[in-house]
């Protein structure tokens, strides 16, 4: 039996087994087997395949536009960035990943136009899977839906799940430490729904014979498996609905309804027209907000405050991380810093490396000569 066939059989067995306490451990074992076989299949098919779509990350953050063919990803890229991506009235205009750079609130945001998902992309048909794999490096996913095809959202989710991208999920709070003896020992800070036997079974299927397993959340079988694997990417997402220039205002209620059915809050979705250039500023704002970046204006000796090109760091970054991002010899020469703005108790507050910065702080470094 070939691997693909084995995978199909396990999937069928999982689908036909009712889930209850007496079958739970069995399903746990099946799901673990499935994960392992899929891994194997992937290693086989990517062997020698090369990574033709590797796109170098540049700028302060990388955003991937993900959507079906012809929803307007390339048009959107062109209107958001300096890039020239081919657009067309027929499907599959874009066969490669096109990068562009978008400058917003002082940050350089790299935007990737990922070719339309194709049937079975995540199962390695065509080049789909390789192409999709660039999404794994993104800091944020922007789902692009056409206003008449909201249901495509479901497929997009599934395709990304299949290539081990977990959208809008936090990494499971599961830690495993191998030991030399004593079997599997499970400790948990919260009450678990799964039986210990099931948890142990899943761990053993993943090659843990002697191990301390610590759970800090109530896990499902799928979350537990994700926690035992270290090759999942956890990426936040936002959604935009394109081509709104084509609908009557009354139709918006229908679209909203379709979004709600998918647990998408219409208020949190950005309605745009890439072609009529509508809603693009709002989309850029949403991208910025969801990247979790902050701006730090550097007060440079003899040159004053640079309001044009802020230093961009992640939310929660300390002075130490800001100095690291600046590079050069600032780290070695650092004595202390003076901060004004939201994070400071008063202007020019003297702070050390552990001070946490906030958006729109002004930072002056006091350095050794
Ligand atoms: N009316 C309208 N048409 C749009 C809009 N955005 C894109 N289009 C049209 O939709 C078609 C497809 O646009 P593309 O930008 O090529 O779509 P794509 O998602 O890049 O498609 P692939 O590269 O094939 O995956 C083109 O004819 C565009 O002119 C929009 O906001 N409104
Ligand atoms: Mg395109």
mmCIF file of N, CA, C and O in Angstrom, residues 161-215:
data_model
loop_
_atom_site.group_PDB
_atom_site.id
_atom_site.type_symbol
_atom_site.label_atom_id
_atom_site.label_comp_id
_atom_site.label_asym_id
_atom_site.label_seq_id
_atom_site.Cartn_x
_atom_site.Cartn_y
_atom_site.Cartn_z
ATOM 1 N N UNK A 161 -3.929 25.077 6.778
ATOM 2 C CA UNK A 161 -3.827 24.093 7.871
ATOM 3 C C UNK A 161 -3.019 22.892 7.398
ATOM 4 O O UNK A 161 -2.167 22.371 8.123
ATOM 5 N N UNK A 162 -3.285 22.472 6.177
ATOM 6 C CA UNK A 162 -2.601 21.301 5.619
ATOM 7 C C UNK A 162 -1.102 21.503 5.461
ATOM 8 O O UNK A 162 -0.341 20.540 5.471
ATOM 9 N N UNK A 163 -0.678 22.728 5.254
ATOM 10 C CA UNK A 163 0.776 22.937 5.180
ATOM 11 C C UNK A 163 1.304 23.442 6.531
ATOM 12 O O UNK A 163 2.330 24.109 6.602
ATOM 13 N N UNK A 164 0.559 23.095 7.590
ATOM 14 C CA UNK A 164 0.999 23.278 8.977
ATOM 15 C C UNK A 164 1.086 24.731 9.400
ATOM 16 O O UNK A 164 1.867 25.105 10.264
ATOM 17 N N UNK A 165 0.270 25.558 8.759
ATOM 18 C CA UNK A 165 0.150 26.931 9.239
ATOM 19 C C UNK A 165 -1.094 26.999 10.111
ATOM 20 O O UNK A 165 -2.163 26.548 9.718
ATOM 21 N N UNK A 166 -0.925 27.503 11.323
ATOM 22 C CA UNK A 166 -2.059 27.661 12.230
ATOM 23 C C UNK A 166 -2.407 29.139 12.268
ATOM 24 O O UNK A 166 -1.638 29.952 12.777
ATOM 25 N N UNK A 167 -3.548 29.450 11.699
ATOM 26 C CA UNK A 167 -3.951 30.841 11.558
ATOM 27 C C UNK A 167 -4.693 31.309 12.806
ATOM 28 O O UNK A 167 -5.619 30.633 13.267
ATOM 29 N N UNK A 168 -4.289 32.439 13.336
ATOM 30 C CA UNK A 168 -4.938 33.056 14.501
ATOM 31 C C UNK A 168 -4.965 32.147 15.724
ATOM 32 O O UNK A 168 -5.887 32.222 16.540
ATOM 33 N N UNK A 169 -3.991 31.276 15.842
ATOM 34 C CA UNK A 169 -3.887 30.423 17.030
ATOM 35 C C UNK A 169 -2.593 30.756 17.757
ATOM 36 O O UNK A 169 -1.598 31.068 17.126
ATOM 37 N N UNK A 170 -2.640 30.644 19.071
ATOM 38 C CA UNK A 170 -1.398 30.739 19.842
ATOM 39 C C UNK A 170 -0.746 29.358 19.840
ATOM 40 O O UNK A 170 -1.454 28.352 19.778
ATOM 41 N N UNK A 171 0.578 29.291 19.921
ATOM 42 C CA UNK A 171 1.216 27.966 20.032
ATOM 43 C C UNK A 171 0.667 27.240 21.261
ATOM 44 O O UNK A 171 0.432 27.878 22.289
ATOM 45 N N UNK A 172 0.445 25.924 21.155
ATOM 46 C CA UNK A 172 -0.062 25.174 22.308
ATOM 47 C C UNK A 172 0.903 25.295 23.481
ATOM 48 O O UNK A 172 2.113 25.303 23.290
ATOM 49 N N UNK A 173 0.347 25.399 24.677
ATOM 50 C CA UNK A 173 1.210 25.506 25.856
ATOM 51 C C UNK A 173 1.487 24.104 26.379
ATOM 52 O O UNK A 173 0.947 23.668 27.396
ATOM 53 N N UNK A 174 2.307 23.418 25.601
ATOM 54 C CA UNK A 174 2.660 22.026 25.875
ATOM 55 C C UNK A 174 4.179 21.933 25.884
ATOM 56 O O UNK A 174 4.828 22.380 24.942
ATOM 57 N N UNK A 175 4.736 21.410 26.968
ATOM 58 C CA UNK A 175 6.181 21.174 26.947
ATOM 59 C C UNK A 175 6.459 19.706 27.255
ATOM 60 O O UNK A 175 5.778 19.085 28.071
ATOM 61 N N UNK A 176 7.446 19.167 26.567
ATOM 62 C CA UNK A 176 7.812 17.765 26.762
ATOM 63 C C UNK A 176 9.302 17.682 27.007
ATOM 64 O O UNK A 176 10.085 18.298 26.285
ATOM 65 N N UNK A 177 9.665 16.967 28.072
ATOM 66 C CA UNK A 177 11.094 16.767 28.334
ATOM 67 C C UNK A 177 11.390 15.285 28.384
ATOM 68 O O UNK A 177 10.796 14.544 29.164
ATOM 69 N N UNK A 178 12.271 14.842 27.522
ATOM 70 C CA UNK A 178 12.624 13.420 27.502
ATOM 71 C C UNK A 178 13.392 13.030 28.751
ATOM 72 O O UNK A 178 14.163 13.822 29.280
ATOM 73 N N UNK A 179 13.156 11.791 29.184
ATOM 74 C CA UNK A 179 13.917 11.253 30.317
ATOM 75 C C UNK A 179 14.508 9.904 29.875
ATOM 76 O O UNK A 179 14.344 9.492 28.735
ATOM 77 N N UNK A 180 15.202 9.239 30.825
ATOM 78 C CA UNK A 180 15.783 7.944 30.470
ATOM 79 C C UNK A 180 14.918 6.785 30.910
ATOM 80 O O UNK A 180 15.047 5.675 30.417
ATOM 81 N N UNK A 181 14.039 7.038 31.904
ATOM 82 C CA UNK A 181 13.195 5.936 32.402
ATOM 83 C C UNK A 181 11.872 6.465 32.946
ATOM 84 O O UNK A 181 11.590 7.663 32.834
ATOM 85 N N UNK A 182 11.059 5.565 33.482
ATOM 86 C CA UNK A 182 9.813 5.915 34.198
ATOM 87 C C UNK A 182 8.607 6.240 33.323
ATOM 88 O O UNK A 182 7.592 6.708 33.820
ATOM 89 N N UNK A 183 8.708 6.030 32.018
ATOM 90 C CA UNK A 183 7.535 6.215 31.169
ATOM 91 C C UNK A 183 7.097 7.665 31.038
ATOM 92 O O UNK A 183 7.877 8.590 31.258
ATOM 93 N N UNK A 184 5.820 7.827 30.697
ATOM 94 C CA UNK A 184 5.296 9.173 30.459
ATOM 95 C C UNK A 184 4.648 9.678 31.734
ATOM 96 O O UNK A 184 3.795 9.016 32.320
ATOM 97 N N UNK A 185 5.059 10.859 32.171
ATOM 98 C CA UNK A 185 4.427 11.457 33.338
ATOM 99 C C UNK A 185 3.789 12.779 32.936
ATOM 100 O O UNK A 185 4.445 13.649 32.377
ATOM 101 N N UNK A 186 2.475 12.870 33.217
ATOM 102 C CA UNK A 186 1.748 14.056 32.762
ATOM 103 C C UNK A 186 1.412 14.955 33.944
ATOM 104 O O UNK A 186 0.857 14.501 34.940
ATOM 105 N N UNK A 187 1.758 16.231 33.824
ATOM 106 C CA UNK A 187 1.310 17.208 34.813
ATOM 107 C C UNK A 187 0.543 18.284 34.067
ATOM 108 O O UNK A 187 0.832 18.575 32.906
ATOM 109 N N UNK A 188 -0.456 18.837 34.733
ATOM 110 C CA UNK A 188 -1.286 19.824 34.058
ATOM 111 C C UNK A 188 -1.721 20.891 35.035
ATOM 112 O O UNK A 188 -2.094 20.594 36.161
ATOM 113 N N UNK A 189 -1.663 22.151 34.599
ATOM 114 C CA UNK A 189 -2.068 23.250 35.481
ATOM 115 C C UNK A 189 -3.560 23.521 35.360
ATOM 116 O O UNK A 189 -4.108 24.286 36.132
ATOM 117 N N UNK A 190 -4.200 22.926 34.373
ATOM 118 C CA UNK A 190 -5.654 23.084 34.231
ATOM 119 C C UNK A 190 -6.293 21.706 34.085
ATOM 120 O O UNK A 190 -5.616 20.728 33.749
ATOM 121 N N UNK A 191 -7.593 21.643 34.316
ATOM 122 C CA UNK A 191 -8.277 20.362 34.181
ATOM 123 C C UNK A 191 -8.298 19.948 32.715
ATOM 124 O O UNK A 191 -8.493 20.784 31.824
ATOM 125 N N UNK A 192 -8.058 18.683 32.464
ATOM 126 C CA UNK A 192 -8.028 18.198 31.085
ATOM 127 C C UNK A 192 -9.294 17.425 30.752
ATOM 128 O O UNK A 192 -9.828 16.686 31.585
ATOM 129 N N UNK A 193 -9.727 17.616 29.530
ATOM 130 C CA UNK A 193 -10.884 16.916 29.011
ATOM 131 C C UNK A 193 -10.473 15.508 28.575
ATOM 132 O O UNK A 193 -11.179 14.533 28.770
ATOM 133 N N UNK A 194 -9.295 15.422 27.987
ATOM 134 C CA UNK A 194 -8.781 14.132 27.503
ATOM 135 C C UNK A 194 -8.332 13.265 28.671
ATOM 136 O O UNK A 194 -7.827 13.771 29.672
ATOM 137 N N UNK A 195 -8.493 11.956 28.524
ATOM 138 C CA UNK A 195 -7.986 11.031 29.536
ATOM 139 C C UNK A 195 -6.464 10.996 29.490
ATOM 140 O O UNK A 195 -5.861 11.207 28.442
ATOM 141 N N UNK A 196 -5.867 10.684 30.630
ATOM 142 C CA UNK A 196 -4.408 10.544 30.664
ATOM 143 C C UNK A 196 -3.934 9.487 29.698
ATOM 144 O O UNK A 196 -2.884 9.615 29.069
ATOM 145 N N UNK A 197 -4.740 8.416 29.579
ATOM 146 C CA UNK A 197 -4.371 7.326 28.667
ATOM 147 C C UNK A 197 -4.244 7.844 27.233
ATOM 148 O O UNK A 197 -3.320 7.484 26.507
ATOM 149 N N UNK A 198 -5.175 8.716 26.838
ATOM 150 C CA UNK A 198 -5.157 9.268 25.480
ATOM 151 C C UNK A 198 -3.913 10.133 25.287
ATOM 152 O O UNK A 198 -3.207 10.028 24.283
ATOM 153 N N UNK A 199 -3.669 10.997 26.271
ATOM 154 C CA UNK A 199 -2.519 11.896 26.178
ATOM 155 C C UNK A 199 -1.229 11.073 26.074
ATOM 156 O O UNK A 199 -0.366 11.333 25.226
ATOM 157 N N UNK A 200 -1.127 10.041 26.929
ATOM 158 C CA UNK A 200 0.049 9.178 26.900
ATOM 159 C C UNK A 200 0.202 8.482 25.557
ATOM 160 O O UNK A 200 1.312 8.388 25.006
ATOM 161 N N UNK A 201 -0.920 8.005 25.042
ATOM 162 C CA UNK A 201 -0.927 7.301 23.757
ATOM 163 C C UNK A 201 -0.398 8.190 22.626
ATOM 164 O O UNK A 201 0.430 7.785 21.820
ATOM 165 N N UNK A 202 -0.897 9.424 22.590
ATOM 166 C CA UNK A 202 -0.475 10.371 21.548
ATOM 167 C C UNK A 202 1.025 10.648 21.682
ATOM 168 O O UNK A 202 1.757 10.679 20.688
ATOM 169 N N UNK A 203 1.479 10.818 22.915
ATOM 170 C CA UNK A 203 2.912 11.083 23.126
ATOM 171 C C UNK A 203 3.753 9.899 22.644
ATOM 172 O O UNK A 203 4.761 10.072 21.960
ATOM 173 N N UNK A 204 3.327 8.690 23.011
ATOM 174 C CA UNK A 204 4.089 7.505 22.592
ATOM 175 C C UNK A 204 4.130 7.381 21.074
ATOM 176 O O UNK A 204 5.165 7.071 20.495
ATOM 177 N N UNK A 205 2.987 7.658 20.429
ATOM 178 C CA UNK A 205 2.946 7.597 18.961
ATOM 179 C C UNK A 205 3.930 8.586 18.340
ATOM 180 O O UNK A 205 4.364 8.426 17.211
ATOM 181 N N UNK A 206 4.220 9.643 19.071
ATOM 182 C CA UNK A 206 5.169 10.635 18.570
ATOM 183 C C UNK A 206 6.584 10.358 19.025
ATOM 184 O O UNK A 206 7.455 11.225 18.950
ATOM 185 N N UNK A 207 6.803 9.162 19.532
ATOM 186 C CA UNK A 207 8.170 8.744 19.830
ATOM 187 C C UNK A 207 8.639 9.099 21.223
ATOM 188 O O UNK A 207 9.828 8.979 21.527
ATOM 189 N N UNK A 208 7.735 9.541 22.087
ATOM 190 C CA UNK A 208 8.139 9.814 23.460
ATOM 191 C C UNK A 208 7.800 8.597 24.323
ATOM 192 O O UNK A 208 6.629 8.282 24.506
ATOM 193 N N UNK A 209 8.804 7.910 24.792
ATOM 194 C CA UNK A 209 8.588 6.722 25.621
ATOM 195 C C UNK A 209 8.710 7.085 27.092
ATOM 196 O O UNK A 209 7.836 6.779 27.892
ATOM 197 N N UNK A 210 9.800 7.778 27.429
ATOM 198 C CA UNK A 210 9.995 8.296 28.781
ATOM 199 C C UNK A 210 10.063 9.816 28.684
ATOM 200 O O UNK A 210 10.978 10.361 28.072
ATOM 201 N N UNK A 211 9.091 10.471 29.290
ATOM 202 C CA UNK A 211 9.088 11.935 29.167
ATOM 203 C C UNK A 211 8.180 12.578 30.213
ATOM 204 O O UNK A 211 7.203 11.981 30.662
ATOM 205 N N UNK A 212 8.548 13.801 30.614
ATOM 206 C CA UNK A 212 7.666 14.625 31.430
ATOM 207 C C UNK A 212 6.879 15.528 30.495
ATOM 208 O O UNK A 212 7.462 16.294 29.735
ATOM 209 N N UNK A 213 5.564 15.404 30.567
ATOM 210 C CA UNK A 213 4.708 16.216 29.699
ATOM 211 C C UNK A 213 3.974 17.217 30.575
ATOM 212 O O UNK A 213 3.301 16.832 31.529
ATOM 213 N N UNK A 214 4.143 18.499 30.260
ATOM 214 C CA UNK A 214 3.466 19.519 31.058
ATOM 215 C C UNK A 214 2.480 20.299 30.185
ATOM 216 O O UNK A 214 2.824 20.805 29.125
ATOM 217 N N UNK A 215 1.239 20.357 30.645
ATOM 218 C CA UNK A 215 0.182 21.023 29.882
ATOM 219 C C UNK A 215 -0.291 22.261 30.634
ATOM 220 O O UNK A 215 -0.646 22.181 31.805
#
